[in-house]
Structures are given as C-alpha cells and as structure tokens.
mmCIF file of N, CA and C in Angstrom:
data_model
loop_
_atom_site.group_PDB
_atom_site.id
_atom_site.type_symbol
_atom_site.label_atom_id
_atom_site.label_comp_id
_atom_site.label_asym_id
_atom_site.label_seq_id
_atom_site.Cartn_x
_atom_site.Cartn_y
_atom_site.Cartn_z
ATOM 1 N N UNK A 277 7.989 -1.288 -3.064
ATOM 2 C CA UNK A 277 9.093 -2.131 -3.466
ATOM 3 C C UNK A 277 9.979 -2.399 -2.248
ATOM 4 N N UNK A 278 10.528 -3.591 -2.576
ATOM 5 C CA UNK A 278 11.470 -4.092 -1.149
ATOM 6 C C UNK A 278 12.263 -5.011 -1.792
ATOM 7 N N UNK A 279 13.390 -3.925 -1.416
ATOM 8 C CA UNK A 279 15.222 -4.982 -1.817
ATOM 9 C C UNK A 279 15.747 -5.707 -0.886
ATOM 10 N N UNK A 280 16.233 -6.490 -0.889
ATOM 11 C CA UNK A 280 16.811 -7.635 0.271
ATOM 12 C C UNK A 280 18.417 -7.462 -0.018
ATOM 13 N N UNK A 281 19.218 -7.597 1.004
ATOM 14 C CA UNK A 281 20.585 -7.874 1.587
ATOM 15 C C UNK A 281 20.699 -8.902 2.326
ATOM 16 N N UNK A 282 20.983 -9.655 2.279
ATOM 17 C CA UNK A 282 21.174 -10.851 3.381
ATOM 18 C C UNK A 282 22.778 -10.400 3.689
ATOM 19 N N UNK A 283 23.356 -10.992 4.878
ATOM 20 C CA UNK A 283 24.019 -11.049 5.328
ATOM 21 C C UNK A 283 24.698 -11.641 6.765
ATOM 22 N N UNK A 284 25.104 -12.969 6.275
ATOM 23 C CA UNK A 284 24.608 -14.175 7.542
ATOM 24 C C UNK A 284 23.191 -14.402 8.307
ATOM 25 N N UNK A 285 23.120 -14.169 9.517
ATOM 26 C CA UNK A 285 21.998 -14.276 10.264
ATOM 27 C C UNK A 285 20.823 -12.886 10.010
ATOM 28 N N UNK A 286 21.558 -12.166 9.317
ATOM 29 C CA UNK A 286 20.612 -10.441 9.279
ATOM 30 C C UNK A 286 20.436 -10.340 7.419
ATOM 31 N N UNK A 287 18.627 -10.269 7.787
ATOM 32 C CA UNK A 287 18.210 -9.729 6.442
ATOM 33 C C UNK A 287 18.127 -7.965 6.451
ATOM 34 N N UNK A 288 18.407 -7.433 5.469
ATOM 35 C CA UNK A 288 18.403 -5.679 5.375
ATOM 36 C C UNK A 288 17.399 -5.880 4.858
ATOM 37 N N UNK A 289 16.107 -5.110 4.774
ATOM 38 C CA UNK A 289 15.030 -4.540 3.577
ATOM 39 C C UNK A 289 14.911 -3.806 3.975
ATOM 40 N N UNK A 290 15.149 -3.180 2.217
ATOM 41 C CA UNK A 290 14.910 -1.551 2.645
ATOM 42 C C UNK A 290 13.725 -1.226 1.706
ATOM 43 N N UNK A 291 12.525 -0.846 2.134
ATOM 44 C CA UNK A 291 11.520 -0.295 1.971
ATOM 45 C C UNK A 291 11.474 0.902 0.935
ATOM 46 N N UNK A 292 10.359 1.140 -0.233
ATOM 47 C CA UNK A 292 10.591 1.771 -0.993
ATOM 48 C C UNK A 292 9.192 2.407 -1.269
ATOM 49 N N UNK A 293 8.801 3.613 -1.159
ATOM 50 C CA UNK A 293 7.066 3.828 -1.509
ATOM 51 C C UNK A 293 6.392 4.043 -0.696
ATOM 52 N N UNK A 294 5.136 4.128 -0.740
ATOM 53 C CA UNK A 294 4.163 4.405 0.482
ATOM 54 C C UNK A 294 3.978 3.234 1.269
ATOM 55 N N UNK A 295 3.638 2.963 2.231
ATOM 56 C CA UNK A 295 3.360 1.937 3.493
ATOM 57 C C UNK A 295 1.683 2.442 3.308
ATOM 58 N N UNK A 296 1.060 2.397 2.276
ATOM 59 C CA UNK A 296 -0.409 2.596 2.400
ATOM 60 C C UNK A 296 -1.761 1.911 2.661
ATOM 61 N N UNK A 297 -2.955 1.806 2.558
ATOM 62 C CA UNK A 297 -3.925 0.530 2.864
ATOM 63 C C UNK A 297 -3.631 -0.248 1.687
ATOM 64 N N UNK A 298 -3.570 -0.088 0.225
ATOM 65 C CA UNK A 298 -3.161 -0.971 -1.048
ATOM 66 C C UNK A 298 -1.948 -1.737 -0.670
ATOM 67 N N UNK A 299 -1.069 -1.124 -0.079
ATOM 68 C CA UNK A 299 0.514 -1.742 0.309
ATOM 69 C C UNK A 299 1.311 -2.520 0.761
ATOM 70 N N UNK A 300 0.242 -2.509 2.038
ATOM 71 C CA UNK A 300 0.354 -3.072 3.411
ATOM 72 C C UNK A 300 0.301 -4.311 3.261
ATOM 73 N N UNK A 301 -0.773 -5.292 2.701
ATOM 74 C CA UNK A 301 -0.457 -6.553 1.952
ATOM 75 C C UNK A 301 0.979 -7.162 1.543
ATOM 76 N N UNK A 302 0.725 -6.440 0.952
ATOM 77 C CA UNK A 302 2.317 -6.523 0.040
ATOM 78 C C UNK A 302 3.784 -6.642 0.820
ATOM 79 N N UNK A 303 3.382 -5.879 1.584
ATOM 80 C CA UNK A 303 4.633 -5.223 2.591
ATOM 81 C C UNK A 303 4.487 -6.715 3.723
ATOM 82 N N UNK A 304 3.181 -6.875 3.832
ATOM 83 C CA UNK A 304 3.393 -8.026 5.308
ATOM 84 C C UNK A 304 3.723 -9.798 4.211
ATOM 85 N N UNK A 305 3.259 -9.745 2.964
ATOM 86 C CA UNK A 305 3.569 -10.828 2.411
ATOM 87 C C UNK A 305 4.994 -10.918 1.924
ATOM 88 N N UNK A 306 5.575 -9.524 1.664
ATOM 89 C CA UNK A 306 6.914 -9.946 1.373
ATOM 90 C C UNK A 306 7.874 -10.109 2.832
ATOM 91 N N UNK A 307 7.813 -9.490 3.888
ATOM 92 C CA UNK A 307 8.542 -9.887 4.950
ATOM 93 C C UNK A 307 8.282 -10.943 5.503
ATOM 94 N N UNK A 308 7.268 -11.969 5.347
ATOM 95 C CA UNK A 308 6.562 -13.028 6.033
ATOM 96 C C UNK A 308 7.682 -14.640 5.885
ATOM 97 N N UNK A 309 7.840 -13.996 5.074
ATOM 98 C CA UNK A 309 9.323 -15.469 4.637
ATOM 99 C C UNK A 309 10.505 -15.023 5.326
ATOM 100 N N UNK A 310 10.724 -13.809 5.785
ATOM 101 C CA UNK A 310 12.097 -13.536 6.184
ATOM 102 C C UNK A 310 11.770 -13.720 8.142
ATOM 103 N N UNK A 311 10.601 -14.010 8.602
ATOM 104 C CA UNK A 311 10.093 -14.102 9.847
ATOM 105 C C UNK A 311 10.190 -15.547 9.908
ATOM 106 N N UNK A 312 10.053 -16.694 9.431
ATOM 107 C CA UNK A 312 9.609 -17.996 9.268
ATOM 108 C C UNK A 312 11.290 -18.389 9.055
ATOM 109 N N UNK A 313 12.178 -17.801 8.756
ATOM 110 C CA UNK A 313 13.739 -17.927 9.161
ATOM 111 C C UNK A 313 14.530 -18.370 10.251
ATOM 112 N N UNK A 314 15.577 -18.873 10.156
ATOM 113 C CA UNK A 314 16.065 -18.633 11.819
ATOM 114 C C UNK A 314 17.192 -17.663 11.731
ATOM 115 N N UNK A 315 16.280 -15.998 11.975
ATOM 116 C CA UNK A 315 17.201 -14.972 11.573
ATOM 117 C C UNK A 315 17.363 -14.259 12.926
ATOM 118 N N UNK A 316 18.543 -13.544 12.642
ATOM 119 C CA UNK A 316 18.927 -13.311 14.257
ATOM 120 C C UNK A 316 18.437 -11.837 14.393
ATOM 121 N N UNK A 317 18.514 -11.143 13.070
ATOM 122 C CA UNK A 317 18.230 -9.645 13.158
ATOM 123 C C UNK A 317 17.832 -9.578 11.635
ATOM 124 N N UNK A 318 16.545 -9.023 11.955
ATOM 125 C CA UNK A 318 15.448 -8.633 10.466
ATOM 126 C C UNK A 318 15.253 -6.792 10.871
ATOM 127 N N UNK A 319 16.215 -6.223 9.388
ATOM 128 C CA UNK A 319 16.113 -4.741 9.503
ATOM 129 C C UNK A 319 15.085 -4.245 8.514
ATOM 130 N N UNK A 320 14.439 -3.631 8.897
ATOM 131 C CA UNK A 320 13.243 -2.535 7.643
ATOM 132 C C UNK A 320 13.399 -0.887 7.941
ATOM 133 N N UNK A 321 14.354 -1.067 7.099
ATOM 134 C CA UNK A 321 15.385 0.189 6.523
ATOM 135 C C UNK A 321 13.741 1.084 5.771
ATOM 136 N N UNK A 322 13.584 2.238 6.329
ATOM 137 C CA UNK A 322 12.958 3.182 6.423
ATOM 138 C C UNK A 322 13.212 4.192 5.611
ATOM 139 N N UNK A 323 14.184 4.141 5.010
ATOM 140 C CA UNK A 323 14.756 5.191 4.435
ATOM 141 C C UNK A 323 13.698 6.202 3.466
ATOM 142 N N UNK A 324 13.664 4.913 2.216
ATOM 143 C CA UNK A 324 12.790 4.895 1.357
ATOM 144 C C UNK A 324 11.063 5.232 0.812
ATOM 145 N N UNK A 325 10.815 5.202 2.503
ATOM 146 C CA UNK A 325 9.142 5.203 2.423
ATOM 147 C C UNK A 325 8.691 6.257 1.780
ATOM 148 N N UNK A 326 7.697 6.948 1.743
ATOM 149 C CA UNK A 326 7.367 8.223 1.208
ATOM 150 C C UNK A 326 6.044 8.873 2.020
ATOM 151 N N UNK A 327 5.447 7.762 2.490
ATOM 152 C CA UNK A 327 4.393 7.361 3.332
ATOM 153 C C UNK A 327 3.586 6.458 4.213
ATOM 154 N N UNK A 328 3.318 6.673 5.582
ATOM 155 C CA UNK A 328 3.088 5.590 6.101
ATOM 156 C C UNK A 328 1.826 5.935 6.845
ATOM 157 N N UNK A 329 0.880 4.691 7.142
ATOM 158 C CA UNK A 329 -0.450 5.045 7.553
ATOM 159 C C UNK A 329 -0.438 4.023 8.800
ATOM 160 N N UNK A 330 -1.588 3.857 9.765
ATOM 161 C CA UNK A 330 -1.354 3.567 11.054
ATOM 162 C C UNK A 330 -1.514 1.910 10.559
ATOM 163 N N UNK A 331 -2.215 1.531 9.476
ATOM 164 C CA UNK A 331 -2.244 0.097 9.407
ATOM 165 C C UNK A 331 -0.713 -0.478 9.077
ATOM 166 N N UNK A 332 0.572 0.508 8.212
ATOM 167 C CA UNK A 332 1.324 -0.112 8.025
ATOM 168 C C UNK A 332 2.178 -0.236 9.393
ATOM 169 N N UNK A 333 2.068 1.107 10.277
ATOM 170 C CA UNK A 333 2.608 0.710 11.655
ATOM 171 C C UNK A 333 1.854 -0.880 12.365
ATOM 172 N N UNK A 334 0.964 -0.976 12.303
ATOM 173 C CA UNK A 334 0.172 -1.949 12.869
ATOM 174 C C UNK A 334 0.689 -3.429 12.686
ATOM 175 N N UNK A 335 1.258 -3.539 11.339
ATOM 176 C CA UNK A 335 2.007 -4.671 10.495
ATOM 177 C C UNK A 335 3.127 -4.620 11.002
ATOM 178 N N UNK A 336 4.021 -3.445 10.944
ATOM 179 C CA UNK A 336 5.204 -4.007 11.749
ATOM 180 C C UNK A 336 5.227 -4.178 13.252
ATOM 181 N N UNK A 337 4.197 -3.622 14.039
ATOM 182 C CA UNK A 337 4.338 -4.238 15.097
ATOM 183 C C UNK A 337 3.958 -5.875 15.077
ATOM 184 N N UNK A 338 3.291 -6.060 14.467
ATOM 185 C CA UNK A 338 2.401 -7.535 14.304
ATOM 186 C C UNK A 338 3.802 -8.462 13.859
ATOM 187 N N UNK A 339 4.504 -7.252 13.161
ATOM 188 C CA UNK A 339 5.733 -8.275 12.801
ATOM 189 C C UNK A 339 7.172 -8.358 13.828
ATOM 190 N N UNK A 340 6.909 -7.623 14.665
ATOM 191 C CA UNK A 340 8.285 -7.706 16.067
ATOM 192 C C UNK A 340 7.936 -8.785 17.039
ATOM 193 N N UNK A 341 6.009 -8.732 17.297
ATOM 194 C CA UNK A 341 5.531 -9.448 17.802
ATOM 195 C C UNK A 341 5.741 -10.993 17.405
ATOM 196 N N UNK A 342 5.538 -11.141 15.752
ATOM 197 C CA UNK A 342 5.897 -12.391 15.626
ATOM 198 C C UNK A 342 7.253 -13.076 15.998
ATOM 199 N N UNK A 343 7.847 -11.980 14.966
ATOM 200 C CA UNK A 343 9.480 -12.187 15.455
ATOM 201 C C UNK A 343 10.080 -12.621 16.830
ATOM 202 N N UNK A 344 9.661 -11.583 17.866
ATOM 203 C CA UNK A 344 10.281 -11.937 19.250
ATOM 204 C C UNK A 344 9.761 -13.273 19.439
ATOM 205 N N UNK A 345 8.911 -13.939 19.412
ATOM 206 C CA UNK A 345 8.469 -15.469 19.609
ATOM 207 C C UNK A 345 8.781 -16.301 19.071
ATOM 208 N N UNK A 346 9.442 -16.114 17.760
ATOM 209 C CA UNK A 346 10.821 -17.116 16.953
ATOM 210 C C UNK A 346 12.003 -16.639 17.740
ATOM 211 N N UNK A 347 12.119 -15.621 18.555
ATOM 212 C CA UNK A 347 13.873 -15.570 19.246
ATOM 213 C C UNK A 347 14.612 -14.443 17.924
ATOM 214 N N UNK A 348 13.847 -13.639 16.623
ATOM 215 C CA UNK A 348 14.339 -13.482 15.671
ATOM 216 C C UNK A 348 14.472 -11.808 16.496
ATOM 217 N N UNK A 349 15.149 -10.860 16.311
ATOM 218 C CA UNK A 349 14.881 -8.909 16.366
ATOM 219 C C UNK A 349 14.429 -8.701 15.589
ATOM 220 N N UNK A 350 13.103 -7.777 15.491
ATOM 221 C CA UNK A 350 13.274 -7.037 14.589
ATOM 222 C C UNK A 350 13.097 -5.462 14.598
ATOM 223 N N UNK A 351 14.075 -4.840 14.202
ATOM 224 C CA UNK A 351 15.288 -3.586 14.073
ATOM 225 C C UNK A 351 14.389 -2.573 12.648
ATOM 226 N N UNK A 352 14.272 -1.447 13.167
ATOM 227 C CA UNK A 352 13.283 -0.340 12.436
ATOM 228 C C UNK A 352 14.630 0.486 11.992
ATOM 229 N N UNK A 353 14.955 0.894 11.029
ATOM 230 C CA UNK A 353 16.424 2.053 11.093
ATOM 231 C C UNK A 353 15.899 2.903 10.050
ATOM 232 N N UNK A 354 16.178 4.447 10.192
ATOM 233 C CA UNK A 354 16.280 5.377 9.212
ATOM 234 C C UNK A 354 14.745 5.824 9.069
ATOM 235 N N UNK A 355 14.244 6.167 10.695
ATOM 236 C CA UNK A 355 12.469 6.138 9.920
ATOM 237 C C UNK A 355 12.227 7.650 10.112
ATOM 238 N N UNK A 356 13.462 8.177 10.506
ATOM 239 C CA UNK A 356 13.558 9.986 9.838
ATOM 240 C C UNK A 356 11.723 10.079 10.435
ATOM 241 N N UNK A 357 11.322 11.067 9.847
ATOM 242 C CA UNK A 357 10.272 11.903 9.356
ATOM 243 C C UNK A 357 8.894 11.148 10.482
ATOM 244 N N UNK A 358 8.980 9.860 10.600
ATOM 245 C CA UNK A 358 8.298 9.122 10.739
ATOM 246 C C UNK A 358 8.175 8.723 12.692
ATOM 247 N N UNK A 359 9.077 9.083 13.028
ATOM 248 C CA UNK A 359 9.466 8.883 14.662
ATOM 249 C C UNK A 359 8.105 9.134 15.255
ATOM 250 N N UNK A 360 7.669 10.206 15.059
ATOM 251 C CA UNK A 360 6.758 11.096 16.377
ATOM 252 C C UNK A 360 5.508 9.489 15.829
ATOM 253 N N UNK A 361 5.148 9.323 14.848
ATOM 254 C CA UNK A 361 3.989 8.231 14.363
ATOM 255 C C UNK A 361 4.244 7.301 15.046
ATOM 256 N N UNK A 362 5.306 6.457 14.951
ATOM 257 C CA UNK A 362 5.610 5.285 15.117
ATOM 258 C C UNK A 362 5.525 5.042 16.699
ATOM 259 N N UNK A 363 6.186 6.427 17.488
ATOM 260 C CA UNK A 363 6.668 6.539 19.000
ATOM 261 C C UNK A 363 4.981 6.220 19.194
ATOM 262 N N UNK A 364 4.525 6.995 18.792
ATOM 263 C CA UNK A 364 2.837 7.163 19.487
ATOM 264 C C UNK A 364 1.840 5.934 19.254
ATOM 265 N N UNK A 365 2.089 4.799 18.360
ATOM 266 C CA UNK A 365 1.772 3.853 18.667
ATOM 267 C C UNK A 365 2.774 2.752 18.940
ATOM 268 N N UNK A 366 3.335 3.023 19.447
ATOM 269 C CA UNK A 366 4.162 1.876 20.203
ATOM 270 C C UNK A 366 4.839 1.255 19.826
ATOM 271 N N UNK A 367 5.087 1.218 18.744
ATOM 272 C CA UNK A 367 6.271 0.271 17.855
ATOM 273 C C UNK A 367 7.191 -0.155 18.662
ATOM 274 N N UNK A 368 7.822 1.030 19.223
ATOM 275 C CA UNK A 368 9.259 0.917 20.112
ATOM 276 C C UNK A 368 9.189 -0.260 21.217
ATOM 277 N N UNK A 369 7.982 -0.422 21.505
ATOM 278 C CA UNK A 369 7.683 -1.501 22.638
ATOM 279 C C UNK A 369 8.272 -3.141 22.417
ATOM 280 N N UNK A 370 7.724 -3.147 21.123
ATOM 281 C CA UNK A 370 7.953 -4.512 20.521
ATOM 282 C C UNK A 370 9.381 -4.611 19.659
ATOM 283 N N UNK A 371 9.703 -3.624 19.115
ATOM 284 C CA UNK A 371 10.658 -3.214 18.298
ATOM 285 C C UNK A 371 11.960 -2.993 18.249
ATOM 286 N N UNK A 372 13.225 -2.882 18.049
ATOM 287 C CA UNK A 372 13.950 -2.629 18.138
ATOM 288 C C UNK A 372 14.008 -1.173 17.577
ATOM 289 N N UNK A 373 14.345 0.203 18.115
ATOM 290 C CA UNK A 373 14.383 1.248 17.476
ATOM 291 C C UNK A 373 15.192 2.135 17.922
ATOM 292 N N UNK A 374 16.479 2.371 17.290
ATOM 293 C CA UNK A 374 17.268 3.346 17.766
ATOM 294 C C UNK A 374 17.171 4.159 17.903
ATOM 295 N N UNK A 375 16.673 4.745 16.747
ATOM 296 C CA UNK A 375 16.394 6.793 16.736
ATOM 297 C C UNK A 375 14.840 7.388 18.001
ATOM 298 N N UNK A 376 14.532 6.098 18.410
ATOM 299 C CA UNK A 376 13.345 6.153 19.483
ATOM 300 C C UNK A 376 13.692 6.028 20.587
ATOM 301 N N UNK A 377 15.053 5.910 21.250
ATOM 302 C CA UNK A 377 15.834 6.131 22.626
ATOM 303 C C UNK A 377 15.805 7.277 23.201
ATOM 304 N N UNK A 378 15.403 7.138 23.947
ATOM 305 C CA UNK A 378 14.718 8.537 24.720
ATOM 306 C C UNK A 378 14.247 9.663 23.699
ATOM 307 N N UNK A 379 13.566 9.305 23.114
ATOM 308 C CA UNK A 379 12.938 10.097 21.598
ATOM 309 C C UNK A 379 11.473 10.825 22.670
ATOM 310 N N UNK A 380 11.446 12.109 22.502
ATOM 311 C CA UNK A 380 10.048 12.792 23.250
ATOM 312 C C UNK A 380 9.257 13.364 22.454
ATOM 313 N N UNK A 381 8.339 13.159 21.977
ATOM 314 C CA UNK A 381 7.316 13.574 20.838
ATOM 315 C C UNK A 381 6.497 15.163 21.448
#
C-alpha cells in the first residue's frame, strides 16, 4: 500500500508492506505517475515496509535514475533497518539518502 501527500512541488509516499517480487509491480506502477510530473522532490518514506528484496531496491534505483533526467530528486527517508541493503547496492549513488551520509556497513 502507498499513501500520497502532495505538497506543492514534493510528493510524500509512504510505503506500506513488503517491497517483494509480487509487489514490486505495484510499487513501480504506482510511483510512475508521480515521475512523469514536474516534481521537484519525490519522497518514499520507508517507514512502513516490512520487507524488501534486491528487485525492489533495483526499482528505486531505476526510479532516481529516471527522475534525475526529468530534473525531478528522488529522496529515500526512514529506511531504518534497511541501510546496510540499500548502501550495498548503490541506491545512494542515484538517490537522495540521508541516513546513508557517511553510513559504513
């Protein structure tokens, strides 16, 4: 599940459930409209997950990647539990990620 906040130029979604192979679909079709925006900062609030597998990392990089080439951020927050995964494939590269600033796995 994924709730939306808008708020001027910045969409919030905050993520709810596993990020699993069934999911991942789901997860890249519902953010796919908020990429095709002219948004200045797209957040995927982490909070919520319960689980995440390397394909759903794979999607959000696929999705910073898109993003940075519209001029859009897109901003990872609250991925707790999830850092050492995300650090180790690279997210942070493409990504906006706070809690991954000088983060050492």
């Amino acid at each position: 599940k994924i709730s939306e906040q808008l708020d001027g130029d910045r969409a919030i979604l905050k993520l709810n459930g596993a990020l699993s192979v069934t999911t991942v679909p789901y997860f890249r079709q519902s953010v796919q409209p908020y990429l095709e925006r002219s948004l200045g900062v797209i957040v995927l609030d982490f909070e919520g997950v319960t689980k995440i597998v390397s394909r759903g990392v794979g999607a959000a990089i696929d999705m910073a990647v898109q993003a940075k080439k519209q001029g859009t951020k897109l901003r990872l927050e609250k991925i707790g539990k999830y850092a050492r995964s995300l650090y180790i494939q690279g997210v942070h590269l493409v990504a906006d990620v706070p809690e991954l600033e000088g983060f050492e796995p």
